[in-house]
Short mmCIF file of C-alpha atoms and ligand atoms in Angstrom, two decimals:
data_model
loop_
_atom_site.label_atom_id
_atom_site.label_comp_id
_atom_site.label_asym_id
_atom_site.label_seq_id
_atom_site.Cartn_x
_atom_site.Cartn_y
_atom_site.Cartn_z
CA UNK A 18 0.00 0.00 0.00
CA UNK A 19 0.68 3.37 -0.63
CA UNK A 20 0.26 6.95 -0.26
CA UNK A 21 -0.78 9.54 -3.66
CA UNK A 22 -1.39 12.70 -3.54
CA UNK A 23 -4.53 13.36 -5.20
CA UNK A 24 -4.94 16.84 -4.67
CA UNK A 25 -2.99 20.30 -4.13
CA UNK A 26 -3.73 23.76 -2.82
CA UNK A 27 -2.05 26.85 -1.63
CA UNK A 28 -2.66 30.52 -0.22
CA UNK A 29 -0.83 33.45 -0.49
CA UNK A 30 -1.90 36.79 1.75
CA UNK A 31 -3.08 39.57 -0.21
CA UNK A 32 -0.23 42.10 0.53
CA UNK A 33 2.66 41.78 -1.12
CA UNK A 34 6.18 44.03 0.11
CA UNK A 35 8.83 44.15 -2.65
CA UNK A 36 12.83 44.52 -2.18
CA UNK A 37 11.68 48.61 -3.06
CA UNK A 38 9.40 48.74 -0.45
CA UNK A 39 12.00 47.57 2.29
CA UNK A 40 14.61 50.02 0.48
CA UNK A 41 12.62 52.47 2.00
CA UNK A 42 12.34 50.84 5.55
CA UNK A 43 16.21 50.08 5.98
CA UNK A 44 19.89 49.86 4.59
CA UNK A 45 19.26 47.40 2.06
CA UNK A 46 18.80 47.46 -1.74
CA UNK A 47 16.88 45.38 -4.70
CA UNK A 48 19.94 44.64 -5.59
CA UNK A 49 21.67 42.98 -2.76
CA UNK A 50 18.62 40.64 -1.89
CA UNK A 51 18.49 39.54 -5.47
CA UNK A 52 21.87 38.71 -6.30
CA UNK A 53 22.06 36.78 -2.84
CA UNK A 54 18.94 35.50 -2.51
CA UNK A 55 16.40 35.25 -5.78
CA UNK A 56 13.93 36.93 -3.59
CA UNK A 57 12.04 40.02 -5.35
CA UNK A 58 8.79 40.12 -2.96
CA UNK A 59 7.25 38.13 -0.49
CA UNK A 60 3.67 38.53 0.92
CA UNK A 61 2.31 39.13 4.15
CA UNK A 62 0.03 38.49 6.49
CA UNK A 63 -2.46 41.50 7.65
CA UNK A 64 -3.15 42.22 11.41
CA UNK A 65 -5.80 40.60 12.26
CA UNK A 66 -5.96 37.25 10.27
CA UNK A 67 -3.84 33.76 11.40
CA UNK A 68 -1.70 31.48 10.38
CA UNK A 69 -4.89 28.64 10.70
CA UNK A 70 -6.95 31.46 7.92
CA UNK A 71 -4.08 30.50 5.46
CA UNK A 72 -4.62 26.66 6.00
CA UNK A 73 -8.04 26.66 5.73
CA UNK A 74 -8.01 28.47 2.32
CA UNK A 75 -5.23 26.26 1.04
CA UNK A 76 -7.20 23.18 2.39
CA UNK A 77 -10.14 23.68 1.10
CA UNK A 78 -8.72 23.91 -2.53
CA UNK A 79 -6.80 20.90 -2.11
CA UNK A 80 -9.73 19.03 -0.71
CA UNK A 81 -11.52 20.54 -4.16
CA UNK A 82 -8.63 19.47 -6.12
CA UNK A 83 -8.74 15.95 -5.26
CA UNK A 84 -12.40 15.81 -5.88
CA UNK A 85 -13.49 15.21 -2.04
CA UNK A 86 -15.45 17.35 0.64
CA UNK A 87 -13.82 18.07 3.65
CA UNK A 88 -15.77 15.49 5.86
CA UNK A 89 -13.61 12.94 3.72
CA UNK A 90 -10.78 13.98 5.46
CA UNK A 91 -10.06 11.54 8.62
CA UNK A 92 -6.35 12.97 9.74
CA UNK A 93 -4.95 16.48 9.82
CA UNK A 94 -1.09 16.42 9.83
CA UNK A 95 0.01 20.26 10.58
CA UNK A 96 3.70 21.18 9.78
CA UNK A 97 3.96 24.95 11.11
CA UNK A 98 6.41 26.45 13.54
CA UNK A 99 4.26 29.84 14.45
CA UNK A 100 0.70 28.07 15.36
CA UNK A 101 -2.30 29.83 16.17
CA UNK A 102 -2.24 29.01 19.80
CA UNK A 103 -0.35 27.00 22.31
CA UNK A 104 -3.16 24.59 22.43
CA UNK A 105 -5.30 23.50 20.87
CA UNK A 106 -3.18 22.56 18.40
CA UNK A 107 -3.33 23.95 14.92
CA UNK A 108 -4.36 20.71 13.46
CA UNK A 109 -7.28 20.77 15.40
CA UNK A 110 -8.56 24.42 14.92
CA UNK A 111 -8.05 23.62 11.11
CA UNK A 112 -10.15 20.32 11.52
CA UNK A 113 -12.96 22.10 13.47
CA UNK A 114 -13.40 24.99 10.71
CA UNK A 115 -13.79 22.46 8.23
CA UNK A 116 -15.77 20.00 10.13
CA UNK A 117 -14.42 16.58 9.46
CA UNK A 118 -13.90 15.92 13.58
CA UNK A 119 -13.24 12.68 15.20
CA UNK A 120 -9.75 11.54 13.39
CA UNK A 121 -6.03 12.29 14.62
CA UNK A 122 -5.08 16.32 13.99
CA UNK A 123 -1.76 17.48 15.48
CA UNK A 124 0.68 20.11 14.21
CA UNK A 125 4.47 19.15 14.09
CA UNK A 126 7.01 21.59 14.70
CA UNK A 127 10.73 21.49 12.24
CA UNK A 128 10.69 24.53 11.28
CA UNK A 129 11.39 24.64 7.26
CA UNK A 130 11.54 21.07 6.84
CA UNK A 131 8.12 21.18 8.64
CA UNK A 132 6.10 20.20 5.58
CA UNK A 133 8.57 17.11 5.18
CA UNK A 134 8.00 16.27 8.38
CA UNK A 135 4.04 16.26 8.49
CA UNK A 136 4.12 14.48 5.10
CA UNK A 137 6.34 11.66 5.97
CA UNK A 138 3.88 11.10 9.11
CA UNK A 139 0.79 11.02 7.33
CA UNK A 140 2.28 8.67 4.74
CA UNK A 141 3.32 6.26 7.24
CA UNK A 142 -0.68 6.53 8.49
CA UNK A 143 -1.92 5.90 5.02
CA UNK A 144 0.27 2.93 4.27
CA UNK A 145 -0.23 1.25 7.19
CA UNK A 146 -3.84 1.19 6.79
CA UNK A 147 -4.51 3.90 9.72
CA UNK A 148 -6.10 5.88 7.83
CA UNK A 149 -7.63 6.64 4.34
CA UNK A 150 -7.21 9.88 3.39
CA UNK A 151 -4.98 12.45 4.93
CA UNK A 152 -4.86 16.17 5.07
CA UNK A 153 -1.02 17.58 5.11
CA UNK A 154 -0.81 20.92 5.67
CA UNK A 155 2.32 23.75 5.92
CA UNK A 156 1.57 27.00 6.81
CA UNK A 157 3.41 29.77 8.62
CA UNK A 158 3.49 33.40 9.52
CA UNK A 159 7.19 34.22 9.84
CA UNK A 160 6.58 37.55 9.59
CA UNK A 161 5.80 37.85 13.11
CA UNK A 162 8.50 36.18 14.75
CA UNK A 163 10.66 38.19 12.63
CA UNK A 164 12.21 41.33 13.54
CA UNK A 165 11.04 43.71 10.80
CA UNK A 166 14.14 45.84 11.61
CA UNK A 167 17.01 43.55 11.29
CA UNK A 168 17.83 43.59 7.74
CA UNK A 169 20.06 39.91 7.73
CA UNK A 170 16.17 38.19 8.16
CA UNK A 171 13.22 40.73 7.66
CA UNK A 172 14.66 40.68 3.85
CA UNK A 173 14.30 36.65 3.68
CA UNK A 174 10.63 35.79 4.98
CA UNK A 175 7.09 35.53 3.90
CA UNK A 176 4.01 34.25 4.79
CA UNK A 177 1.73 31.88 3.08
CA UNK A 178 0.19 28.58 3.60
CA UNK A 179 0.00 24.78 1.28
CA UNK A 180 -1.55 22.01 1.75
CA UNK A 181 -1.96 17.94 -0.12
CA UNK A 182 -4.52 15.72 0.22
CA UNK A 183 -3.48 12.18 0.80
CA UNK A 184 -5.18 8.56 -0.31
CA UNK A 185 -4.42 5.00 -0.14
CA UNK A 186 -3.29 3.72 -3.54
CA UNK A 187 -1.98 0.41 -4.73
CA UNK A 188 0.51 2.22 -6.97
CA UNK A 189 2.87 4.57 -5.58
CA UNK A 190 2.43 7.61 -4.70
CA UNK A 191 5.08 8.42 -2.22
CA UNK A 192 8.01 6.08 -2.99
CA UNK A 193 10.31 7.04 0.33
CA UNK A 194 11.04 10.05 2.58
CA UNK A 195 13.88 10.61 4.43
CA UNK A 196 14.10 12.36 7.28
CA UNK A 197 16.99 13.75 9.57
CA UNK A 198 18.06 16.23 12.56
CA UNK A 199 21.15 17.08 14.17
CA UNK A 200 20.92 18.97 17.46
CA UNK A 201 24.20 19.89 17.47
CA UNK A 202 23.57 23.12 14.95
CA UNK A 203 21.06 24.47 16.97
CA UNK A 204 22.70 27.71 17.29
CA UNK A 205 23.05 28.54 13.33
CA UNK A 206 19.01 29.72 13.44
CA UNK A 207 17.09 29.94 16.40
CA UNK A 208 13.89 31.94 17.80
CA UNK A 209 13.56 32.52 21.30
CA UNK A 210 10.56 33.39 23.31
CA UNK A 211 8.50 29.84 23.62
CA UNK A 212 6.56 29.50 26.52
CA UNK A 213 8.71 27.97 28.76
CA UNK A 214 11.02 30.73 28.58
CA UNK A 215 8.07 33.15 29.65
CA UNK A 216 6.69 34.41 26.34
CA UNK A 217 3.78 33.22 24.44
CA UNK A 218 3.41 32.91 20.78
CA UNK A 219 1.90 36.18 19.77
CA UNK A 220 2.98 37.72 22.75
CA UNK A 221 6.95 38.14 21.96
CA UNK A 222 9.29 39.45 24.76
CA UNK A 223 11.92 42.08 23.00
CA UNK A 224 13.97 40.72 21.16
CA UNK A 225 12.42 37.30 20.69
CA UNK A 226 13.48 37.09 17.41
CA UNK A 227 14.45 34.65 14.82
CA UNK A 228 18.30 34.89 14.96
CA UNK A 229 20.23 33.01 11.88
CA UNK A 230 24.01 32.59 11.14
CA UNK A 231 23.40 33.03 7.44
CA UNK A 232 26.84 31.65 5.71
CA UNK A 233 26.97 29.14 7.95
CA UNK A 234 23.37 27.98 7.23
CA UNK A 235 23.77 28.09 3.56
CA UNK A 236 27.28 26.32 3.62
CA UNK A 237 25.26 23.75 5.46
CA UNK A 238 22.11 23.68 3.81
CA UNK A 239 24.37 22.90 0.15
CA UNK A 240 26.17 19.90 2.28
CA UNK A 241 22.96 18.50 3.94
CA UNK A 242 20.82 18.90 1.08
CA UNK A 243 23.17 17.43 -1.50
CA UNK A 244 23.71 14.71 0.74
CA UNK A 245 19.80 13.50 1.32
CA UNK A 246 19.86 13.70 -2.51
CA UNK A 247 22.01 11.09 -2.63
CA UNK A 248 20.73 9.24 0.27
CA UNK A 249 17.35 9.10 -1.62
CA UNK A 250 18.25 8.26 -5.35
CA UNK A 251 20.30 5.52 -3.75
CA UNK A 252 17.84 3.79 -0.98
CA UNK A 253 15.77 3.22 -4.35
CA UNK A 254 18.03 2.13 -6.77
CA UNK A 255 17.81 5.50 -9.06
CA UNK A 256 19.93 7.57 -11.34
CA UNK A 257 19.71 11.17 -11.40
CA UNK A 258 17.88 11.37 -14.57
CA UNK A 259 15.05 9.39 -13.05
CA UNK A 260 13.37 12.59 -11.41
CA UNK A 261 11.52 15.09 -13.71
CA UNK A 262 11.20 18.06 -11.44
CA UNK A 263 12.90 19.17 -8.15
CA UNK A 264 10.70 20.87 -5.76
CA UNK A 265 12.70 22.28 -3.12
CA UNK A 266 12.56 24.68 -0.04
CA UNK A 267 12.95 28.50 -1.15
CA UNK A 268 15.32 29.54 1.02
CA UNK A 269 17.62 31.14 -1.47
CA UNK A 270 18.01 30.82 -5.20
CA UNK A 271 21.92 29.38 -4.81
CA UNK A 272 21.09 26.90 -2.62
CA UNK A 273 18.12 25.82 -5.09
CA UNK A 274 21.02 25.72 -7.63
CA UNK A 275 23.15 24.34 -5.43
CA UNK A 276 21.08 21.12 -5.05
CA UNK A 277 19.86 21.22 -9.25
CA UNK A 278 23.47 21.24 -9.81
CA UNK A 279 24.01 17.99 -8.21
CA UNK A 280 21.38 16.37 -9.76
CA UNK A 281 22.14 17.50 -12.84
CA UNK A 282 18.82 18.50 -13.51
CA UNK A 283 18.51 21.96 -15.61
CA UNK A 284 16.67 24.51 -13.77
CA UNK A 285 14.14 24.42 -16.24
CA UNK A 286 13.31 21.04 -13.96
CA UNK A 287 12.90 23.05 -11.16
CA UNK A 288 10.02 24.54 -9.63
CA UNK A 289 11.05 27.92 -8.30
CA UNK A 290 9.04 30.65 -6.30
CA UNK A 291 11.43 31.93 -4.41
CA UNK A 292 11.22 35.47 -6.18
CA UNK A 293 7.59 35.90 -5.63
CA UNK A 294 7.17 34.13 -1.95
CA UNK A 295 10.40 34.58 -0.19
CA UNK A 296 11.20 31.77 2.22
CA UNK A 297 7.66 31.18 3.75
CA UNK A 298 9.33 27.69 5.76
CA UNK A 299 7.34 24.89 6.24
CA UNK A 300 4.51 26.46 3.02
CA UNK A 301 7.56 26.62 0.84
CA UNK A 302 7.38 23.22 -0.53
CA UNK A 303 3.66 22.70 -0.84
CA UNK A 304 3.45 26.17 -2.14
CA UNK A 305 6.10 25.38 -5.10
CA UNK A 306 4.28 21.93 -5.57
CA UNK A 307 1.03 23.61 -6.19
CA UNK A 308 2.39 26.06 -8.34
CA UNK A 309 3.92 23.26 -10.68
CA UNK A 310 0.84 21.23 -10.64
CA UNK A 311 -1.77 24.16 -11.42
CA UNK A 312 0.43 25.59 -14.12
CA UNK A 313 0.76 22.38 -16.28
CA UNK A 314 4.51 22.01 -15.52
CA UNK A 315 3.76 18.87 -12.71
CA UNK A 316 1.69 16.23 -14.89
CA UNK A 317 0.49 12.88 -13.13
CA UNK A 318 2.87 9.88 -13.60
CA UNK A 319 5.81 12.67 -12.60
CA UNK A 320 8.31 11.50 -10.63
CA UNK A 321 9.39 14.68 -8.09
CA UNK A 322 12.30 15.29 -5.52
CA UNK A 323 11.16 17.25 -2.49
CA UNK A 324 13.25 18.40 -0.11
CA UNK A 325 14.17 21.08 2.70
CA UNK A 326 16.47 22.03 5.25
CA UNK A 327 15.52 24.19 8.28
CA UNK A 328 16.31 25.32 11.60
CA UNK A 329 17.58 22.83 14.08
CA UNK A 330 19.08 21.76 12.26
CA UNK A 331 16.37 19.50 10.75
CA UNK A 332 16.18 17.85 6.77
CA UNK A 333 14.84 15.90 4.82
CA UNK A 334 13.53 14.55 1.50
CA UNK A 335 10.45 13.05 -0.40
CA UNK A 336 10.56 10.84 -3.82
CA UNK A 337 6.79 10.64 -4.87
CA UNK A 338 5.69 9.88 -8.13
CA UNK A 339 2.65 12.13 -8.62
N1 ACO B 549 21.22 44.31 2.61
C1 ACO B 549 22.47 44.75 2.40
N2 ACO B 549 23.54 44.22 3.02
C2 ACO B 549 23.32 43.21 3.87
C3 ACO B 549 22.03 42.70 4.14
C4 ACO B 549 20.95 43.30 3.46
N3 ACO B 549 19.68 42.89 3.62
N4 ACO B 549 22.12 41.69 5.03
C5 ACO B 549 23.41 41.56 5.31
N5 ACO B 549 24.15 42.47 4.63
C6 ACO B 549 25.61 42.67 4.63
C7 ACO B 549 26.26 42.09 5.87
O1 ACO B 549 26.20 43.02 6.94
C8 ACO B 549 27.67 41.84 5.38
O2 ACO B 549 28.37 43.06 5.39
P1 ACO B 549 29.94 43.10 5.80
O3 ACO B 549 30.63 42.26 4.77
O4 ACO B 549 30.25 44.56 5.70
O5 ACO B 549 30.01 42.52 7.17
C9 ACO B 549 27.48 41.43 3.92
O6 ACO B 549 26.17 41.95 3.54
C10 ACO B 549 27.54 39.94 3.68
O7 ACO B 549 26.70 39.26 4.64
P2 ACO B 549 26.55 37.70 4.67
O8 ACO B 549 25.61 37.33 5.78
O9 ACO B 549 27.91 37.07 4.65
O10 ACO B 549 25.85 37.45 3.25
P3 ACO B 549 25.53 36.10 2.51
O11 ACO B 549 26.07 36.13 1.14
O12 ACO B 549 25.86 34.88 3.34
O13 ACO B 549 23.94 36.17 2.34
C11 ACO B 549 21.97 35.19 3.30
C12 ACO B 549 23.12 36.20 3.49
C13 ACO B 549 21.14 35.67 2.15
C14 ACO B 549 21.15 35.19 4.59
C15 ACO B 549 22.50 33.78 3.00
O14 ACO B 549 23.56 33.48 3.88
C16 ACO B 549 21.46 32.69 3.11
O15 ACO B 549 20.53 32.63 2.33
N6 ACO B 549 21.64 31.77 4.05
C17 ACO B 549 20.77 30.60 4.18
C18 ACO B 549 19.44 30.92 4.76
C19 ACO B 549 18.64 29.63 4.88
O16 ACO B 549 18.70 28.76 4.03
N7 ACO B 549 17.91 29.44 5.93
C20 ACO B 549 17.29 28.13 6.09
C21 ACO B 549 15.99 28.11 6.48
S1 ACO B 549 15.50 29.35 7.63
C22 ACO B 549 14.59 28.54 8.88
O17 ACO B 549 14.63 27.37 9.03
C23 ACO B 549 13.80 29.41 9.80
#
């Protein structure tokens, strides 16, 4: 048995802040973000609306994608690193807006690779006969644990929200993921201000910010992520010319490169959004993914690379035929 996706969606807030509009807010320039980063403008999240508003838009038009209505939905597998609320979880504010209670719903927290994460759970759900059909959702409002003064990460982030619907299938579907952490790099990007250190989400002491060692990241994101690569064309017996598209994390256009590059896949294989989203973590993937798939570019019988590295640090991978 095994997993498919049968069914993408995505959301994307309706305000959108180009490199020129943060030229104005601090010493940076369009310039500098592009040549280091790919990014031209990311969008963000108004006052007012939540990170679990984003994942119920991009739910619902997976759940429409795939054909279903949302009471066919019996699992909820959250991958989002600034939730709603402390409890309940986000998986479970998402399954009572769209009504489809009773089944598991929990949101997973690793950072960018958060969508990895929440996938590779719900697949192991599906094939073992748990469940069905699965909801996998990543969604996050970095904006907000960002510190929209400090111009080495308010340049980097966006918001936005993705989501795939899940269903038992006799033909794969999701063919492996891969998934890794090491503790050790947990000072290279960091955000204080959980609740055990006396802040609550929302309610961020000073300088509770998201704090990143950027070269050091990236030197280790190329290293990490080329080496998953690897580990995943090998635990199945491929060659790189077996995938058809890459759809990585969009962190930063070199590192997408970076990872192309050593699958020598053109970049015309790859699905980038970095320009127009910025890095929105764990939505980054599911984002790209429905971007590919509603364009034409993704077409069914596929066979896509996902991947992403965040903070942690934590990695991983996906081979799926779609
Ligand atoms: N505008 C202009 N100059 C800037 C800016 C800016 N926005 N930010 C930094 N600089 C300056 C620095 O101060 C430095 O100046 P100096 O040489 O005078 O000291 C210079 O530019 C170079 O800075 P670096 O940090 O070395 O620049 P780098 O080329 O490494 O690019 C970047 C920085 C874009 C952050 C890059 O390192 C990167 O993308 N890293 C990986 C990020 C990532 O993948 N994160 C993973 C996921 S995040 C998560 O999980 C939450």
């Amino acid at each position: 048995m095994f997993s498919r996706i049968i069914g993408t969606g995505s959301y994307l807030p309706d305000i959108v802040v180009t490199n020129f509009d943060l030229e104005q807010r601090m010493d940076t320039s369009d310039i500098w973000i592009r040549e280091r980063t790919g990014i031209e403008r990311r969008h963000i999240l108004p006052e007012g609306q939540s990170n679990v508003d984003m994942a119920e838009h991009a739910s619902r038009a997976a759940i429409a994608a795939a054909g279903l209505t949302p009471r066919d939905i019996e699992m909820i597998s959250y991958g989002t690193t600034t939730p709603d609320l402390i409890f309940p979880n986000a998986g479970v504010l998402l399954q009572d807006r769209l009504g489809c209670h009773g089944g598991p719903a929990f949101a997973l927290e690793a950072a960018c690779s958060g969508f990895i994460y929440a996938l590779a759970v719900a697949d192991k759900f599906v094939r073992t006969g748990s469940v069905r059909r699965a909801l996998v959702v990543g969604s996050e409002v970095l904006s907000r644990i960002v510190d929209q003064n400090d111009r080495s990460t308010a340049i980097l982030f966006g918001d936005g929200a993705g989501a795939v619907v899940l269903e038992a299938s006799e033909q794969p579907g999701i063919i492996s993921t891969h998934l890794h952490a090491d503790g050790s790099y947990k000072h290279l990007m960091y955000c204080t201000g959980g609740p055990s250190h006396g802040a609550a989400p929302g309610a961020m002491a000073a300088g509770d910010f998201v704090r990143m060692a950027g070269s050091e990241v990236f030197k280790l994101a190329v290293t990490l992520l080329g080496r998953v690569v690897d580990e995943t064309l090998a635990a199945n017996g491929l060659q790189k010319a077996a995938i058809d598209w890459l759809v990585p994390h969009q962190a930063n256009m070199r590192i997408i490169q970076a990872v192309a590059k050593k699958l020598s896949l053109p970049m015309a294989r790859v699905i980038v959004t970095v320009q127009d989203h910025g890095n929105t973590s764990t939505a980054s993937v599911p984002l790209a993914l429905d971007v590919g798939v509603r364009d034409g570019r993704i077409k069914r019988g596929d066979m896509l690379l996902l991947e992403a590295l965040g903070g942690g640090v934590t990695w991983g991978s996906a081979l799926l035929r779609y």
